[in-house]
Short mmCIF file of C-alpha atoms in Angstrom, two decimals:
data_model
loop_
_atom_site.label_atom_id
_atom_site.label_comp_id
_atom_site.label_asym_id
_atom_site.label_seq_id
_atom_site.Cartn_x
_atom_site.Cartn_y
_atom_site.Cartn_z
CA UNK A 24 104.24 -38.29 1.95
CA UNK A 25 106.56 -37.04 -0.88
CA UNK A 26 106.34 -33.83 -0.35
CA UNK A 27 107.68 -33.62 3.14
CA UNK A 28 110.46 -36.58 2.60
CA UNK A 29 111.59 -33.64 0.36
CA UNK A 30 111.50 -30.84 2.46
CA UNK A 31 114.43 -33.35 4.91
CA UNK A 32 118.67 -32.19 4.51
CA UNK A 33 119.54 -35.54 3.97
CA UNK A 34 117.16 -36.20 1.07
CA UNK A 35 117.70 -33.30 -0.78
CA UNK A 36 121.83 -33.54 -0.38
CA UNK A 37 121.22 -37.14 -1.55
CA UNK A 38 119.03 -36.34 -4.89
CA UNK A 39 120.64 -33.68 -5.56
CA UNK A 40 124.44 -33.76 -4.14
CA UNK A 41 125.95 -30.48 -5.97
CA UNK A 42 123.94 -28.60 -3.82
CA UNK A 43 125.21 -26.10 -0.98
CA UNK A 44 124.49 -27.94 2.53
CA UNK A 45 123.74 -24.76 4.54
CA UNK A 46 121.20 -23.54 1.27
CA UNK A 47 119.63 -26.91 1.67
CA UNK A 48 119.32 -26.59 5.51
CA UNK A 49 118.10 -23.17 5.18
CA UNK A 50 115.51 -24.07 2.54
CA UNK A 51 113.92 -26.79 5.16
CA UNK A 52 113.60 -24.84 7.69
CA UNK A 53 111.95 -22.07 5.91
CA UNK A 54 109.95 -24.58 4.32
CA UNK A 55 108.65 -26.26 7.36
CA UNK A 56 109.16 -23.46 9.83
CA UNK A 57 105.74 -22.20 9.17
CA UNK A 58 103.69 -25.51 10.14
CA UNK A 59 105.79 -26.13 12.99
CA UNK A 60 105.28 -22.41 14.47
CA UNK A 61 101.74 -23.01 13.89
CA UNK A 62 101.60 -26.42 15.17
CA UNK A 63 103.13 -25.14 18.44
CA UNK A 64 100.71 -22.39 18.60
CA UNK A 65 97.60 -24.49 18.14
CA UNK A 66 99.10 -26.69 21.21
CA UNK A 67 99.10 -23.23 23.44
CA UNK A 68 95.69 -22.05 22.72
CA UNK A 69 94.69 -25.36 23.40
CA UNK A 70 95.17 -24.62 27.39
CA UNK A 71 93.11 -21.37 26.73
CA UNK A 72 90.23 -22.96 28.32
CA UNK A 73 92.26 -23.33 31.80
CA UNK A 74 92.52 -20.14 32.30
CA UNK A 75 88.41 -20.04 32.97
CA UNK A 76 88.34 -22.18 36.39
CA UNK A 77 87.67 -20.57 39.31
CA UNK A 78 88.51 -20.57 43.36
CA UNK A 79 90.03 -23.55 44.07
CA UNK A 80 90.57 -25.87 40.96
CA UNK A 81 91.50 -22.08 39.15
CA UNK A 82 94.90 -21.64 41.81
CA UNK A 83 95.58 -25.44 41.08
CA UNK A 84 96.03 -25.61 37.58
CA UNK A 85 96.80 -22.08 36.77
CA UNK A 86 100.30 -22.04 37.60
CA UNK A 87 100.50 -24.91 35.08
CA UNK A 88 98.73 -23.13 32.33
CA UNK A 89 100.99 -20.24 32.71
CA UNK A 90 104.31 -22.87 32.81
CA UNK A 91 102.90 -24.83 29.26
CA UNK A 92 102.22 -21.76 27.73
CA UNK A 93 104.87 -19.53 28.22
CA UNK A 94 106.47 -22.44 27.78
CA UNK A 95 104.99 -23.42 24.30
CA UNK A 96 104.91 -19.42 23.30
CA UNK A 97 108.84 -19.24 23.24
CA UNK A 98 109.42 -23.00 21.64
CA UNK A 99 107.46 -21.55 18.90
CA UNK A 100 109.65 -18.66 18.61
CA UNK A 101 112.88 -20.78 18.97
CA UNK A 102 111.93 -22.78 16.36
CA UNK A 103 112.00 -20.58 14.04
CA UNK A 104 114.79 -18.03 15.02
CA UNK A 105 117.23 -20.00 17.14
CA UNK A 106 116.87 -23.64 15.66
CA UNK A 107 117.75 -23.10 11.90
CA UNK A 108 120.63 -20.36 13.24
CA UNK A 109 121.50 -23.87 15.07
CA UNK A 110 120.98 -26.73 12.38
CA UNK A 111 123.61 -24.91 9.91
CA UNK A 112 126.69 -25.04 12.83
CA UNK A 113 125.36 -28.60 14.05
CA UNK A 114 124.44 -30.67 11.13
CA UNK A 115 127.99 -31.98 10.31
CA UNK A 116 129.53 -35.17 8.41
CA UNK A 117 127.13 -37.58 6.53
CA UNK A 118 123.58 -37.48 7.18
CA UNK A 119 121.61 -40.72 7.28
CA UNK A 120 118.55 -40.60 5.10
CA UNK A 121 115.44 -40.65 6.42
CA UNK A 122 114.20 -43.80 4.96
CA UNK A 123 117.16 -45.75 6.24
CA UNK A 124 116.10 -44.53 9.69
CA UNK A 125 114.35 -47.55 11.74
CA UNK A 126 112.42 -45.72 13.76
CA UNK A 127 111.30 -42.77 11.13
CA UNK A 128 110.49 -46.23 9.11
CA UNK A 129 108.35 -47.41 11.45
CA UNK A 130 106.41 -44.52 12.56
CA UNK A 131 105.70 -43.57 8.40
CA UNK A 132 104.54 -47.53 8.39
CA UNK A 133 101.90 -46.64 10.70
CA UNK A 134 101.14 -42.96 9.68
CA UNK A 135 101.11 -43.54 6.05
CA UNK A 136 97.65 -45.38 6.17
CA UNK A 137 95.71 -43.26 8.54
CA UNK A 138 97.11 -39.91 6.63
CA UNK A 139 96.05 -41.27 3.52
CA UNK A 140 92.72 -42.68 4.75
CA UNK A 141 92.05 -38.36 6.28
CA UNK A 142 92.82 -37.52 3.18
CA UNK A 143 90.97 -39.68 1.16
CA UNK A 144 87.69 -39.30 3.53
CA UNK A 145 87.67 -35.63 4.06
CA UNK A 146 83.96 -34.84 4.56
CA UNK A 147 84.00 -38.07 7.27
CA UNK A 148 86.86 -36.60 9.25
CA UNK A 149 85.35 -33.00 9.37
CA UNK A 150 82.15 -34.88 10.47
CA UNK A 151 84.00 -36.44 13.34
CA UNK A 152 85.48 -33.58 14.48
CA UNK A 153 82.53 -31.34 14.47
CA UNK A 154 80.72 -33.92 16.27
CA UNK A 155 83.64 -34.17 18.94
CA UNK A 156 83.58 -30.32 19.41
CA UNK A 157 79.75 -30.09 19.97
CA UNK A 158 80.53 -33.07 22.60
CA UNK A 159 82.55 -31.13 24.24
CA UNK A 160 80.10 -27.74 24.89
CA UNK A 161 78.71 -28.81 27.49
CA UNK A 162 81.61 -29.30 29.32
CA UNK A 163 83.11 -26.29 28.57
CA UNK A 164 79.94 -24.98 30.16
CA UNK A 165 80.81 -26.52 33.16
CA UNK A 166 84.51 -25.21 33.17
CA UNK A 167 84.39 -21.76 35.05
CA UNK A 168 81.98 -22.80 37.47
CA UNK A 169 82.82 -26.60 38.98
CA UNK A 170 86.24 -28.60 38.00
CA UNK A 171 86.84 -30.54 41.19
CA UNK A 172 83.74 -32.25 42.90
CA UNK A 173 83.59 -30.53 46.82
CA UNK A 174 85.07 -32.66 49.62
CA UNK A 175 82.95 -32.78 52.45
CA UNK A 176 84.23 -36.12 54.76
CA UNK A 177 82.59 -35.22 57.78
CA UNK A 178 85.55 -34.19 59.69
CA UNK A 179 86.70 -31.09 61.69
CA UNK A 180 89.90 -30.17 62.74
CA UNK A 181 90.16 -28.37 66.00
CA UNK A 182 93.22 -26.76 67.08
CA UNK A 183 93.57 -25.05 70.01
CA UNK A 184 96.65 -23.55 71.31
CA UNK A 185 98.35 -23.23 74.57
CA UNK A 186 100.97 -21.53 76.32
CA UNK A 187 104.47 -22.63 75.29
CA UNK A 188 105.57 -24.25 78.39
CA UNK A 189 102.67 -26.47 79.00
CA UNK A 190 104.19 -29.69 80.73
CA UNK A 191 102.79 -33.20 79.78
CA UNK A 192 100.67 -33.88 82.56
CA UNK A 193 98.56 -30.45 81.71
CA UNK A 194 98.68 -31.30 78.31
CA UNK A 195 97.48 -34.62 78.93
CA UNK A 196 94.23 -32.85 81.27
CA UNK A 197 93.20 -30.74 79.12
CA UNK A 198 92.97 -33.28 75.82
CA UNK A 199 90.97 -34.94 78.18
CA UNK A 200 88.65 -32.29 78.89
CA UNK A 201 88.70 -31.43 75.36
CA UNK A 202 87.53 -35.26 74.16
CA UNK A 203 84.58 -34.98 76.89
CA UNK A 204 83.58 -31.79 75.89
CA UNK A 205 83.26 -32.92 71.76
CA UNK A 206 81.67 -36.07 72.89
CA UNK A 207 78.78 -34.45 74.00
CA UNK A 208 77.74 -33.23 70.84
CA UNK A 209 75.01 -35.73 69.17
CA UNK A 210 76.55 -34.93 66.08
CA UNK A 211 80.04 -36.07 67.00
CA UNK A 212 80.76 -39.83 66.50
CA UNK A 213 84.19 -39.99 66.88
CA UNK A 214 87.51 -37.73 69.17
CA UNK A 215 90.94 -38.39 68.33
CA UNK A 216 93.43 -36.45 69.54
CA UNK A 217 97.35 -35.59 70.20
CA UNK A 218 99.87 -33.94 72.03
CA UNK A 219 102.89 -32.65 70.58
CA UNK A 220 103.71 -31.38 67.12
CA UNK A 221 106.51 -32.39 64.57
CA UNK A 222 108.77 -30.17 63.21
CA UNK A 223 107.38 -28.45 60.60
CA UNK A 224 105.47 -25.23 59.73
CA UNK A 225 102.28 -27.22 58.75
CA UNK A 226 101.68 -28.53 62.26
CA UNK A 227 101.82 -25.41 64.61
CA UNK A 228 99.41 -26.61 66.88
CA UNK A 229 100.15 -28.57 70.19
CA UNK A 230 96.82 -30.43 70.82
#
């Protein structure tokens, strides 16, 4: 964990307190710019995969492929362009060290451990992870041709139209006619119907 306390501002102004601020901002960023580009780059490919479904499930969750990774593309390229331009005109006044922070404290009490236990194990955790990707082949197998299971509940929407000024009582004959007619199909266990339509583009139909 030494290494990266040392890469933050407010360590290295504190160890070493001679030293230019906007140098030692400058030197962090390049320093962790790289992983952090990468990082954000891993996260993009990552909805690669999306990109493969098909018909319905494909216009779904396109549109949200193409949001994250545009999305993710350009925070990548922000933060390592815009954000260190940033951190030398924003990072004023004292800065509180990291360890002093009680929430950086608490999430290195919990990450310590498990980074050092990777680390330590490094044959184990490759193990895992190859065994989670071949888990995952078959699905991936799966992805361009079925995402979302087919609905099928059995019911039909009819909607007929009529002439715009149909009064109620003609309305009301020929949703009766209508009912009969469905009715007599063996296949048909239930008619509900209406008359009228609300206000809105999704409902053009008046029966």
């Amino acid at each position: 964990m030494r290494p990266f306390d040392s890469n933050i501002p407010s360590t290295q102004l504190e160890e070493n307190p001679e030293a230019d601020r906007v140098t030692v901002i400058i030197d962090a960023a390049k320093e962790l710019g790289r992983p952090l580009f990468f990082s954000l780059i891993i996260i993009t490919v990552s909805f690669m995969p999306v990109f493969t479904l098909e018909s319905q499930e494909g216009r779904l969750f396109k549109p949200l492929a193409y949001t994250k990774t545009f999305a993710m593309f350009f925070a990548a390229i922000v933060s390592i362009t815009l954000v260190p331009a940033l951190m030398t005109l924003l990072i004023r006044g004292k800065i509180t060290p990291a360890n002093k922070n009680p929430a950086n404290r608490l999430l290195v009490f919990f990450y310590r451990p498990f980074l050092k236990g990777v680390l330590r194990f490094r044959i184990v955790t490759l193990i895992v992870a190859l065994v989670a990707l071949a888990v995952t082949v078959p699905v991936f197998k799966e992805l361009g041709s079925e995402f979302m299971p087919p609905l099928n509940e059995g019911t039909i929407l009819y909607m007929p139209t009529t002439l715009p000024g149909l009064s109620i009582r003609e309305a009301k004959a020929i949703l009766q006619k209508q009912n009969k007619m469905l009715k007599a199909f063996p296949e048909v266990e239930h008619v509900f119907g209406k008359i009228g339509r609300a206000k809105t583009s999704t409902d053009p139909a008046p029966l």
